[in-house]
């Protein structure tokens, strides 16, 4: 009989193992047996908790999204004013744990899977909407709505594009320089609004 309280621990162990296994393989072409072996449990137990590999992979995406949201909320809470909150979003997007082998492999594999799986696509849309919403929330305090929407789209595209380029080792810039590039984009786009109303920096 399983010990009380073991299910959440085993589910997390399987999610963590799925992330590591995807990282080792560099794709989603892994089996429940591969993941279970990495977690140190039986394939039958993995099926018991998640039903199928697809459900385990979806939970792995949810786990990545929860971790990213937790870090974003913490960073935004510490930030003072809308411009600092934009910087907080940039820091979280380019923090080192987003560039571990396992995390990079998982994100890239899930983006590929989203072309075939509607469930995966919906989860990744949650990420894109959340990123844009966080950016828009701060920009809305710094510039008119139309400008905020335009700047937010550009910033989100820069963040995602730079992440993918670094993930593929196709970017000449380092991670910190990539973040600085997004910061420069914000500064250039917001200059005329901040120059006209410097107090909005700290609102």
mmCIF file with all atom_site columns, C-alpha atoms in Angstrom:
data_model
loop_
_atom_site.group_PDB
_atom_site.id
_atom_site.type_symbol
_atom_site.label_atom_id
_atom_site.label_alt_id
_atom_site.label_comp_id
_atom_site.label_asym_id
_atom_site.label_entity_id
_atom_site.label_seq_id
_atom_site.pdbx_PDB_ins_code
_atom_site.Cartn_x
_atom_site.Cartn_y
_atom_site.Cartn_z
_atom_site.occupancy
_atom_site.B_iso_or_equiv
_atom_site.pdbx_formal_charge
_atom_site.auth_seq_id
_atom_site.auth_comp_id
_atom_site.auth_asym_id
_atom_site.auth_atom_id
_atom_site.pdbx_PDB_model_num
ATOM 1   C CA . UNK A 1 1   ? 0.000  0.000  0.000   1.00 0.00 ? 1   UNK A CA 1
ATOM 2   C CA . UNK A 1 2   ? 1.488  3.403  -0.974  1.00 0.00 ? 2   UNK A CA 1
ATOM 3   C CA . UNK A 1 3   ? 2.394  5.736  1.846   1.00 0.00 ? 3   UNK A CA 1
ATOM 4   C CA . UNK A 1 4   ? 0.070  8.679  2.436   1.00 0.00 ? 4   UNK A CA 1
ATOM 5   C CA . UNK A 1 5   ? 1.407  11.800 0.762   1.00 0.00 ? 5   UNK A CA 1
ATOM 6   C CA . UNK A 1 6   ? 3.606  9.926  -1.698  1.00 0.00 ? 6   UNK A CA 1
ATOM 7   C CA . UNK A 1 7   ? 1.515  10.680 -4.787  1.00 0.00 ? 7   UNK A CA 1
ATOM 8   C CA . UNK A 1 8   ? 2.463  14.398 -5.092  1.00 0.00 ? 8   UNK A CA 1
ATOM 9   C CA . UNK A 1 9   ? 6.133  13.521 -4.566  1.00 0.00 ? 9   UNK A CA 1
ATOM 10  C CA . UNK A 1 10  ? 6.082  10.758 -7.170  1.00 0.00 ? 10  UNK A CA 1
ATOM 11  C CA . UNK A 1 11  ? 4.183  12.895 -9.658  1.00 0.00 ? 11  UNK A CA 1
ATOM 12  C CA . UNK A 1 12  ? 6.780  15.647 -9.272  1.00 0.00 ? 12  UNK A CA 1
ATOM 13  C CA . UNK A 1 13  ? 9.598  13.112 -9.558  1.00 0.00 ? 13  UNK A CA 1
ATOM 14  C CA . UNK A 1 14  ? 8.103  11.874 -12.824 1.00 0.00 ? 14  UNK A CA 1
ATOM 15  C CA . UNK A 1 15  ? 7.702  15.411 -14.188 1.00 0.00 ? 15  UNK A CA 1
ATOM 16  C CA . UNK A 1 16  ? 11.310 16.204 -13.283 1.00 0.00 ? 16  UNK A CA 1
ATOM 17  C CA . UNK A 1 17  ? 12.403 12.929 -14.855 1.00 0.00 ? 17  UNK A CA 1
ATOM 18  C CA . UNK A 1 18  ? 10.447 13.732 -18.030 1.00 0.00 ? 18  UNK A CA 1
ATOM 19  C CA . UNK A 1 19  ? 12.276 17.054 -18.275 1.00 0.00 ? 19  UNK A CA 1
ATOM 20  C CA . UNK A 1 20  ? 15.666 15.371 -17.845 1.00 0.00 ? 20  UNK A CA 1
ATOM 21  C CA . UNK A 1 21  ? 14.813 12.591 -20.302 1.00 0.00 ? 21  UNK A CA 1
ATOM 22  C CA . UNK A 1 22  ? 13.677 15.078 -22.956 1.00 0.00 ? 22  UNK A CA 1
ATOM 23  C CA . UNK A 1 23  ? 16.906 16.980 -22.355 1.00 0.00 ? 23  UNK A CA 1
ATOM 24  C CA . UNK A 1 24  ? 19.037 13.863 -22.838 1.00 0.00 ? 24  UNK A CA 1
ATOM 25  C CA . UNK A 1 25  ? 17.194 12.843 -26.021 1.00 0.00 ? 25  UNK A CA 1
ATOM 26  C CA . UNK A 1 26  ? 16.745 16.368 -27.353 1.00 0.00 ? 26  UNK A CA 1
ATOM 27  C CA . UNK A 1 27  ? 13.182 15.575 -28.422 1.00 0.00 ? 27  UNK A CA 1
ATOM 28  C CA . UNK A 1 28  ? 9.851  14.165 -27.268 1.00 0.00 ? 28  UNK A CA 1
ATOM 29  C CA . UNK A 1 29  ? 10.741 10.766 -28.780 1.00 0.00 ? 29  UNK A CA 1
ATOM 30  C CA . UNK A 1 30  ? 10.917 9.178  -25.348 1.00 0.00 ? 30  UNK A CA 1
ATOM 31  C CA . UNK A 1 31  ? 8.834  6.431  -23.781 1.00 0.00 ? 31  UNK A CA 1
ATOM 32  C CA . UNK A 1 32  ? 7.089  6.146  -20.444 1.00 0.00 ? 32  UNK A CA 1
ATOM 33  C CA . UNK A 1 33  ? 9.623  3.426  -19.640 1.00 0.00 ? 33  UNK A CA 1
ATOM 34  C CA . UNK A 1 34  ? 12.497 5.856  -20.320 1.00 0.00 ? 34  UNK A CA 1
ATOM 35  C CA . UNK A 1 35  ? 10.942 8.453  -18.021 1.00 0.00 ? 35  UNK A CA 1
ATOM 36  C CA . UNK A 1 36  ? 10.028 5.945  -15.318 1.00 0.00 ? 36  UNK A CA 1
ATOM 37  C CA . UNK A 1 37  ? 13.556 4.529  -15.357 1.00 0.00 ? 37  UNK A CA 1
ATOM 38  C CA . UNK A 1 38  ? 14.971 8.037  -14.918 1.00 0.00 ? 38  UNK A CA 1
ATOM 39  C CA . UNK A 1 39  ? 12.580 8.592  -11.991 1.00 0.00 ? 39  UNK A CA 1
ATOM 40  C CA . UNK A 1 40  ? 13.458 5.248  -10.428 1.00 0.00 ? 40  UNK A CA 1
ATOM 41  C CA . UNK A 1 41  ? 9.910  3.878  -10.584 1.00 0.00 ? 41  UNK A CA 1
ATOM 42  C CA . UNK A 1 42  ? 8.083  1.326  -12.726 1.00 0.00 ? 42  UNK A CA 1
ATOM 43  C CA . UNK A 1 43  ? 6.413  2.198  -16.023 1.00 0.00 ? 43  UNK A CA 1
ATOM 44  C CA . UNK A 1 44  ? 3.179  0.846  -14.537 1.00 0.00 ? 44  UNK A CA 1
ATOM 45  C CA . UNK A 1 45  ? 3.355  3.420  -11.752 1.00 0.00 ? 45  UNK A CA 1
ATOM 46  C CA . UNK A 1 46  ? 3.985  6.219  -14.248 1.00 0.00 ? 46  UNK A CA 1
ATOM 47  C CA . UNK A 1 47  ? 0.911  5.109  -16.210 1.00 0.00 ? 47  UNK A CA 1
ATOM 48  C CA . UNK A 1 48  ? -1.059 4.916  -12.956 1.00 0.00 ? 48  UNK A CA 1
ATOM 49  C CA . UNK A 1 49  ? -0.342 8.557  -12.115 1.00 0.00 ? 49  UNK A CA 1
ATOM 50  C CA . UNK A 1 50  ? -0.604 10.096 -15.586 1.00 0.00 ? 50  UNK A CA 1
ATOM 51  C CA . UNK A 1 51  ? -2.446 7.615  -17.795 1.00 0.00 ? 51  UNK A CA 1
ATOM 52  C CA . UNK A 1 52  ? -0.308 8.244  -20.863 1.00 0.00 ? 52  UNK A CA 1
ATOM 53  C CA . UNK A 1 53  ? 2.936  9.786  -21.996 1.00 0.00 ? 53  UNK A CA 1
ATOM 54  C CA . UNK A 1 54  ? 1.008  12.665 -23.569 1.00 0.00 ? 54  UNK A CA 1
ATOM 55  C CA . UNK A 1 55  ? -0.579 13.559 -20.240 1.00 0.00 ? 55  UNK A CA 1
ATOM 56  C CA . UNK A 1 56  ? 2.806  13.430 -18.503 1.00 0.00 ? 56  UNK A CA 1
ATOM 57  C CA . UNK A 1 57  ? 4.334  15.675 -21.166 1.00 0.00 ? 57  UNK A CA 1
ATOM 58  C CA . UNK A 1 58  ? 1.465  18.153 -20.823 1.00 0.00 ? 58  UNK A CA 1
ATOM 59  C CA . UNK A 1 59  ? 2.009  18.232 -17.069 1.00 0.00 ? 59  UNK A CA 1
ATOM 60  C CA . UNK A 1 60  ? 5.701  18.880 -17.721 1.00 0.00 ? 60  UNK A CA 1
ATOM 61  C CA . UNK A 1 61  ? 4.777  21.959 -19.761 1.00 0.00 ? 61  UNK A CA 1
ATOM 62  C CA . UNK A 1 62  ? 2.430  23.101 -17.001 1.00 0.00 ? 62  UNK A CA 1
ATOM 63  C CA . UNK A 1 63  ? 5.262  22.691 -14.521 1.00 0.00 ? 63  UNK A CA 1
ATOM 64  C CA . UNK A 1 64  ? 7.575  24.875 -16.641 1.00 0.00 ? 64  UNK A CA 1
ATOM 65  C CA . UNK A 1 65  ? 4.841  27.500 -16.926 1.00 0.00 ? 65  UNK A CA 1
ATOM 66  C CA . UNK A 1 66  ? 4.160  27.447 -13.183 1.00 0.00 ? 66  UNK A CA 1
ATOM 67  C CA . UNK A 1 67  ? 7.850  27.903 -12.402 1.00 0.00 ? 67  UNK A CA 1
ATOM 68  C CA . UNK A 1 68  ? 8.126  30.777 -14.856 1.00 0.00 ? 68  UNK A CA 1
ATOM 69  C CA . UNK A 1 69  ? 4.983  32.420 -13.471 1.00 0.00 ? 69  UNK A CA 1
ATOM 70  C CA . UNK A 1 70  ? 6.228  32.039 -9.883  1.00 0.00 ? 70  UNK A CA 1
ATOM 71  C CA . UNK A 1 71  ? 9.537  33.698 -10.752 1.00 0.00 ? 71  UNK A CA 1
ATOM 72  C CA . UNK A 1 72  ? 7.783  36.474 -12.680 1.00 0.00 ? 72  UNK A CA 1
ATOM 73  C CA . UNK A 1 73  ? 5.373  37.224 -9.834  1.00 0.00 ? 73  UNK A CA 1
ATOM 74  C CA . UNK A 1 74  ? 8.239  37.365 -7.324  1.00 0.00 ? 74  UNK A CA 1
ATOM 75  C CA . UNK A 1 75  ? 10.305 39.656 -9.552  1.00 0.00 ? 75  UNK A CA 1
ATOM 76  C CA . UNK A 1 76  ? 7.371  41.945 -10.339 1.00 0.00 ? 76  UNK A CA 1
ATOM 77  C CA . UNK A 1 77  ? 6.482  42.204 -6.650  1.00 0.00 ? 77  UNK A CA 1
ATOM 78  C CA . UNK A 1 78  ? 9.984  43.433 -5.822  1.00 0.00 ? 78  UNK A CA 1
ATOM 79  C CA . UNK A 1 79  ? 10.056 45.966 -8.674  1.00 0.00 ? 79  UNK A CA 1
ATOM 80  C CA . UNK A 1 80  ? 9.305  49.634 -8.036  1.00 0.00 ? 80  UNK A CA 1
ATOM 81  C CA . UNK A 1 81  ? 7.393  51.355 -10.815 1.00 0.00 ? 81  UNK A CA 1
ATOM 82  C CA . UNK A 1 82  ? 6.375  50.284 -14.336 1.00 0.00 ? 82  UNK A CA 1
ATOM 83  C CA . UNK A 1 83  ? 9.788  50.693 -15.948 1.00 0.00 ? 83  UNK A CA 1
ATOM 84  C CA . UNK A 1 84  ? 11.426 48.530 -13.293 1.00 0.00 ? 84  UNK A CA 1
ATOM 85  C CA . UNK A 1 85  ? 8.702  45.945 -13.788 1.00 0.00 ? 85  UNK A CA 1
ATOM 86  C CA . UNK A 1 86  ? 9.584  45.755 -17.468 1.00 0.00 ? 86  UNK A CA 1
ATOM 87  C CA . UNK A 1 87  ? 13.195 45.123 -16.464 1.00 0.00 ? 87  UNK A CA 1
ATOM 88  C CA . UNK A 1 88  ? 12.022 42.409 -14.072 1.00 0.00 ? 88  UNK A CA 1
ATOM 89  C CA . UNK A 1 89  ? 10.236 40.637 -16.928 1.00 0.00 ? 89  UNK A CA 1
ATOM 90  C CA . UNK A 1 90  ? 13.402 40.779 -19.015 1.00 0.00 ? 90  UNK A CA 1
ATOM 91  C CA . UNK A 1 91  ? 15.538 39.376 -16.172 1.00 0.00 ? 91  UNK A CA 1
ATOM 92  C CA . UNK A 1 92  ? 13.185 36.459 -15.582 1.00 0.00 ? 92  UNK A CA 1
ATOM 93  C CA . UNK A 1 93  ? 13.019 35.682 -19.304 1.00 0.00 ? 93  UNK A CA 1
ATOM 94  C CA . UNK A 1 94  ? 16.805 35.433 -19.519 1.00 0.00 ? 94  UNK A CA 1
ATOM 95  C CA . UNK A 1 95  ? 17.644 33.989 -16.104 1.00 0.00 ? 95  UNK A CA 1
ATOM 96  C CA . UNK A 1 96  ? 20.137 31.154 -16.133 1.00 0.00 ? 96  UNK A CA 1
ATOM 97  C CA . UNK A 1 97  ? 17.738 28.348 -15.198 1.00 0.00 ? 97  UNK A CA 1
ATOM 98  C CA . UNK A 1 98  ? 15.826 29.004 -18.421 1.00 0.00 ? 98  UNK A CA 1
ATOM 99  C CA . UNK A 1 99  ? 18.939 27.922 -20.318 1.00 0.00 ? 99  UNK A CA 1
ATOM 100 C CA . UNK A 1 100 ? 19.663 24.543 -18.765 1.00 0.00 ? 100 UNK A CA 1
ATOM 101 C CA . UNK A 1 101 ? 19.977 21.738 -21.310 1.00 0.00 ? 101 UNK A CA 1
ATOM 102 C CA . UNK A 1 102 ? 16.759 20.111 -20.113 1.00 0.00 ? 102 UNK A CA 1
ATOM 103 C CA . UNK A 1 103 ? 14.692 23.302 -20.134 1.00 0.00 ? 103 UNK A CA 1
ATOM 104 C CA . UNK A 1 104 ? 15.902 24.406 -23.557 1.00 0.00 ? 104 UNK A CA 1
ATOM 105 C CA . UNK A 1 105 ? 15.279 20.976 -25.079 1.00 0.00 ? 105 UNK A CA 1
ATOM 106 C CA . UNK A 1 106 ? 11.815 20.849 -23.540 1.00 0.00 ? 106 UNK A CA 1
ATOM 107 C CA . UNK A 1 107 ? 10.731 24.284 -24.788 1.00 0.00 ? 107 UNK A CA 1
ATOM 108 C CA . UNK A 1 108 ? 11.969 23.612 -28.324 1.00 0.00 ? 108 UNK A CA 1
ATOM 109 C CA . UNK A 1 109 ? 10.399 20.153 -28.406 1.00 0.00 ? 109 UNK A CA 1
ATOM 110 C CA . UNK A 1 110 ? 7.091  21.468 -27.118 1.00 0.00 ? 110 UNK A CA 1
ATOM 111 C CA . UNK A 1 111 ? 7.006  24.202 -29.769 1.00 0.00 ? 111 UNK A CA 1
ATOM 112 C CA . UNK A 1 112 ? 7.446  21.499 -32.429 1.00 0.00 ? 112 UNK A CA 1
ATOM 113 C CA . UNK A 1 113 ? 4.763  19.350 -30.792 1.00 0.00 ? 113 UNK A CA 1
ATOM 114 C CA . UNK A 1 114 ? 2.358  22.312 -30.777 1.00 0.00 ? 114 UNK A CA 1
ATOM 115 C CA . UNK A 1 115 ? 2.142  22.012 -34.570 1.00 0.00 ? 115 UNK A CA 1
ATOM 116 C CA . UNK A 1 116 ? 0.462  18.625 -34.080 1.00 0.00 ? 116 UNK A CA 1
ATOM 117 C CA . UNK A 1 117 ? -1.155 18.799 -30.649 1.00 0.00 ? 117 UNK A CA 1
ATOM 118 C CA . UNK A 1 118 ? -3.941 21.262 -29.907 1.00 0.00 ? 118 UNK A CA 1
ATOM 119 C CA . UNK A 1 119 ? -3.511 20.730 -26.148 1.00 0.00 ? 119 UNK A CA 1
ATOM 120 C CA . UNK A 1 120 ? 0.177  21.593 -26.354 1.00 0.00 ? 120 UNK A CA 1
ATOM 121 C CA . UNK A 1 121 ? -0.559 24.620 -28.531 1.00 0.00 ? 121 UNK A CA 1
ATOM 122 C CA . UNK A 1 122 ? -3.106 25.927 -26.006 1.00 0.00 ? 122 UNK A CA 1
ATOM 123 C CA . UNK A 1 123 ? -0.590 25.695 -23.179 1.00 0.00 ? 123 UNK A CA 1
ATOM 124 C CA . UNK A 1 124 ? 2.051  27.573 -25.149 1.00 0.00 ? 124 UNK A CA 1
ATOM 125 C CA . UNK A 1 125 ? -0.531 30.227 -26.042 1.00 0.00 ? 125 UNK A CA 1
ATOM 126 C CA . UNK A 1 126 ? -1.041 30.677 -22.289 1.00 0.00 ? 126 UNK A CA 1
ATOM 127 C CA . UNK A 1 127 ? 2.664  31.533 -22.020 1.00 0.00 ? 127 UNK A CA 1
ATOM 128 C CA . UNK A 1 128 ? 2.581  34.032 -24.911 1.00 0.00 ? 128 UNK A CA 1
ATOM 129 C CA . UNK A 1 129 ? -0.555 35.732 -23.600 1.00 0.00 ? 129 UNK A CA 1
ATOM 130 C CA . UNK A 1 130 ? 0.849  35.943 -20.082 1.00 0.00 ? 130 UNK A CA 1
ATOM 131 C CA . UNK A 1 131 ? 4.117  37.469 -21.311 1.00 0.00 ? 131 UNK A CA 1
ATOM 132 C CA . UNK A 1 132 ? 2.275  40.048 -23.404 1.00 0.00 ? 132 UNK A CA 1
ATOM 133 C CA . UNK A 1 133 ? -0.140 40.818 -20.545 1.00 0.00 ? 133 UNK A CA 1
ATOM 134 C CA . UNK A 1 134 ? 2.694  41.413 -18.073 1.00 0.00 ? 134 UNK A CA 1
ATOM 135 C CA . UNK A 1 135 ? 4.446  43.729 -20.518 1.00 0.00 ? 135 UNK A CA 1
ATOM 136 C CA . UNK A 1 136 ? 1.225  45.546 -21.422 1.00 0.00 ? 136 UNK A CA 1
ATOM 137 C CA . UNK A 1 137 ? 0.340  46.090 -17.756 1.00 0.00 ? 137 UNK A CA 1
ATOM 138 C CA . UNK A 1 138 ? 3.500  48.131 -17.198 1.00 0.00 ? 138 UNK A CA 1
ATOM 139 C CA . UNK A 1 139 ? 3.518  49.839 -20.588 1.00 0.00 ? 139 UNK A CA 1
ATOM 140 C CA . UNK A 1 140 ? -0.046 50.986 -19.976 1.00 0.00 ? 140 UNK A CA 1
ATOM 141 C CA . UNK A 1 141 ? 1.324  53.205 -17.195 1.00 0.00 ? 141 UNK A CA 1
ATOM 142 C CA . UNK A 1 142 ? 3.982  54.694 -19.445 1.00 0.00 ? 142 UNK A CA 1
ATOM 143 C CA . UNK A 1 143 ? 2.360  55.382 -22.817 1.00 0.00 ? 143 UNK A CA 1
ATOM 144 C CA . UNK A 1 144 ? -1.000 55.428 -24.674 1.00 0.00 ? 144 UNK A CA 1
ATOM 145 C CA . UNK A 1 145 ? -2.765 52.074 -25.297 1.00 0.00 ? 145 UNK A CA 1
ATOM 146 C CA . UNK A 1 146 ? -1.985 51.847 -29.016 1.00 0.00 ? 146 UNK A CA 1
ATOM 147 C CA . UNK A 1 147 ? 1.692  52.504 -28.389 1.00 0.00 ? 147 UNK A CA 1
ATOM 148 C CA . UNK A 1 148 ? 1.705  50.055 -25.481 1.00 0.00 ? 148 UNK A CA 1
ATOM 149 C CA . UNK A 1 149 ? 0.270  47.313 -27.704 1.00 0.00 ? 149 UNK A CA 1
ATOM 150 C CA . UNK A 1 150 ? 2.810  47.973 -30.450 1.00 0.00 ? 150 UNK A CA 1
ATOM 151 C CA . UNK A 1 151 ? 5.780  48.056 -28.069 1.00 0.00 ? 151 UNK A CA 1
ATOM 152 C CA . UNK A 1 152 ? 4.572  44.943 -26.233 1.00 0.00 ? 152 UNK A CA 1
ATOM 153 C CA . UNK A 1 153 ? 4.392  42.945 -29.463 1.00 0.00 ? 153 UNK A CA 1
ATOM 154 C CA . UNK A 1 154 ? 7.909  43.975 -30.397 1.00 0.00 ? 154 UNK A CA 1
ATOM 155 C CA . UNK A 1 155 ? 9.315  43.202 -26.947 1.00 0.00 ? 155 UNK A CA 1
ATOM 156 C CA . UNK A 1 156 ? 7.644  39.775 -26.772 1.00 0.00 ? 156 UNK A CA 1
ATOM 157 C CA . UNK A 1 157 ? 8.960  38.928 -30.243 1.00 0.00 ? 157 UNK A CA 1
ATOM 158 C CA . UNK A 1 158 ? 12.461 40.008 -29.209 1.00 0.00 ? 158 UNK A CA 1
ATOM 159 C CA . UNK A 1 159 ? 12.379 37.949 -26.016 1.00 0.00 ? 159 UNK A CA 1
ATOM 160 C CA . UNK A 1 160 ? 11.132 34.794 -27.747 1.00 0.00 ? 160 UNK A CA 1
ATOM 161 C CA . UNK A 1 161 ? 13.388 35.241 -30.765 1.00 0.00 ? 161 UNK A CA 1
ATOM 162 C CA . UNK A 1 162 ? 16.520 35.852 -28.709 1.00 0.00 ? 162 UNK A CA 1
ATOM 163 C CA . UNK A 1 163 ? 15.712 32.880 -26.470 1.00 0.00 ? 163 UNK A CA 1
ATOM 164 C CA . UNK A 1 164 ? 15.375 30.568 -29.464 1.00 0.00 ? 164 UNK A CA 1
ATOM 165 C CA . UNK A 1 165 ? 18.581 31.877 -31.054 1.00 0.00 ? 165 UNK A CA 1
ATOM 166 C CA . UNK A 1 166 ? 20.517 31.317 -27.825 1.00 0.00 ? 166 UNK A CA 1
ATOM 167 C CA . UNK A 1 167 ? 18.934 27.900 -27.402 1.00 0.00 ? 167 UNK A CA 1
ATOM 168 C CA . UNK A 1 168 ? 20.235 26.943 -30.834 1.00 0.00 ? 168 UNK A CA 1
ATOM 169 C CA . UNK A 1 169 ? 23.643 28.538 -30.143 1.00 0.00 ? 169 UNK A CA 1
ATOM 170 C CA . UNK A 1 170 ? 22.970 30.816 -33.112 1.00 0.00 ? 170 UNK A CA 1
ATOM 171 C CA . UNK A 1 171 ? 23.330 34.165 -31.334 1.00 0.00 ? 171 UNK A CA 1
ATOM 172 C CA . UNK A 1 172 ? 26.619 36.061 -31.146 1.00 0.00 ? 172 UNK A CA 1
ATOM 173 C CA . UNK A 1 173 ? 25.454 37.820 -27.978 1.00 0.00 ? 173 UNK A CA 1
ATOM 174 C CA . UNK A 1 174 ? 25.648 36.390 -24.479 1.00 0.00 ? 174 UNK A CA 1
ATOM 175 C CA . UNK A 1 175 ? 22.551 35.956 -22.332 1.00 0.00 ? 175 UNK A CA 1
ATOM 176 C CA . UNK A 1 176 ? 23.108 39.200 -20.418 1.00 0.00 ? 176 UNK A CA 1
ATOM 177 C CA . UNK A 1 177 ? 23.686 41.078 -23.686 1.00 0.00 ? 177 UNK A CA 1
ATOM 178 C CA . UNK A 1 178 ? 20.418 39.663 -25.029 1.00 0.00 ? 178 UNK A CA 1
ATOM 179 C CA . UNK A 1 179 ? 18.584 41.063 -22.026 1.00 0.00 ? 179 UNK A CA 1
ATOM 180 C CA . UNK A 1 180 ? 20.337 44.408 -22.519 1.00 0.00 ? 180 UNK A CA 1
ATOM 181 C CA . UNK A 1 181 ? 19.131 44.441 -26.139 1.00 0.00 ? 181 UNK A CA 1
ATOM 182 C CA . UNK A 1 182 ? 15.510 44.177 -24.985 1.00 0.00 ? 182 UNK A CA 1
ATOM 183 C CA . UNK A 1 183 ? 16.149 46.897 -22.396 1.00 0.00 ? 183 UNK A CA 1
ATOM 184 C CA . UNK A 1 184 ? 17.541 49.146 -25.147 1.00 0.00 ? 184 UNK A CA 1
ATOM 185 C CA . UNK A 1 185 ? 14.409 48.484 -27.187 1.00 0.00 ? 185 UNK A CA 1
ATOM 186 C CA . UNK A 1 186 ? 12.222 49.622 -24.276 1.00 0.00 ? 186 UNK A CA 1
ATOM 187 C CA . UNK A 1 187 ? 14.367 52.718 -23.720 1.00 0.00 ? 187 UNK A CA 1
ATOM 188 C CA . UNK A 1 188 ? 14.231 53.770 -27.374 1.00 0.00 ? 188 UNK A CA 1
ATOM 189 C CA . UNK A 1 189 ? 10.505 53.124 -27.696 1.00 0.00 ? 189 UNK A CA 1
ATOM 190 C CA . UNK A 1 190 ? 9.615  54.861 -24.429 1.00 0.00 ? 190 UNK A CA 1
ATOM 191 C CA . UNK A 1 191 ? 12.033 57.788 -24.618 1.00 0.00 ? 191 UNK A CA 1
ATOM 192 C CA . UNK A 1 192 ? 9.589  60.393 -25.839 1.00 0.00 ? 192 UNK A CA 1
ATOM 193 C CA . UNK A 1 193 ? 6.942  59.367 -23.318 1.00 0.00 ? 193 UNK A CA 1
ATOM 194 C CA . UNK A 1 194 ? 9.349  59.335 -20.362 1.00 0.00 ? 194 UNK A CA 1
ATOM 195 C CA . UNK A 1 195 ? 10.961 62.601 -21.447 1.00 0.00 ? 195 UNK A CA 1
ATOM 196 C CA . UNK A 1 196 ? 7.533  64.240 -21.459 1.00 0.00 ? 196 UNK A CA 1
ATOM 197 C CA . UNK A 1 197 ? 6.564  62.755 -18.119 1.00 0.00 ? 197 UNK A CA 1
ATOM 198 C CA . UNK A 1 198 ? 9.592  61.534 -16.098 1.00 0.00 ? 198 UNK A CA 1
ATOM 199 C CA . UNK A 1 199 ? 7.450  60.820 -13.032 1.00 0.00 ? 199 UNK A CA 1
ATOM 200 C CA . UNK A 1 200 ? 5.914  57.788 -14.748 1.00 0.00 ? 200 UNK A CA 1
ATOM 201 C CA . UNK A 1 201 ? 9.181  55.895 -14.195 1.00 0.00 ? 201 UNK A CA 1
ATOM 202 C CA . UNK A 1 202 ? 8.290  55.302 -10.568 1.00 0.00 ? 202 UNK A CA 1
ATOM 203 C CA . UNK A 1 203 ? 4.486  55.109 -10.601 1.00 0.00 ? 203 UNK A CA 1
#
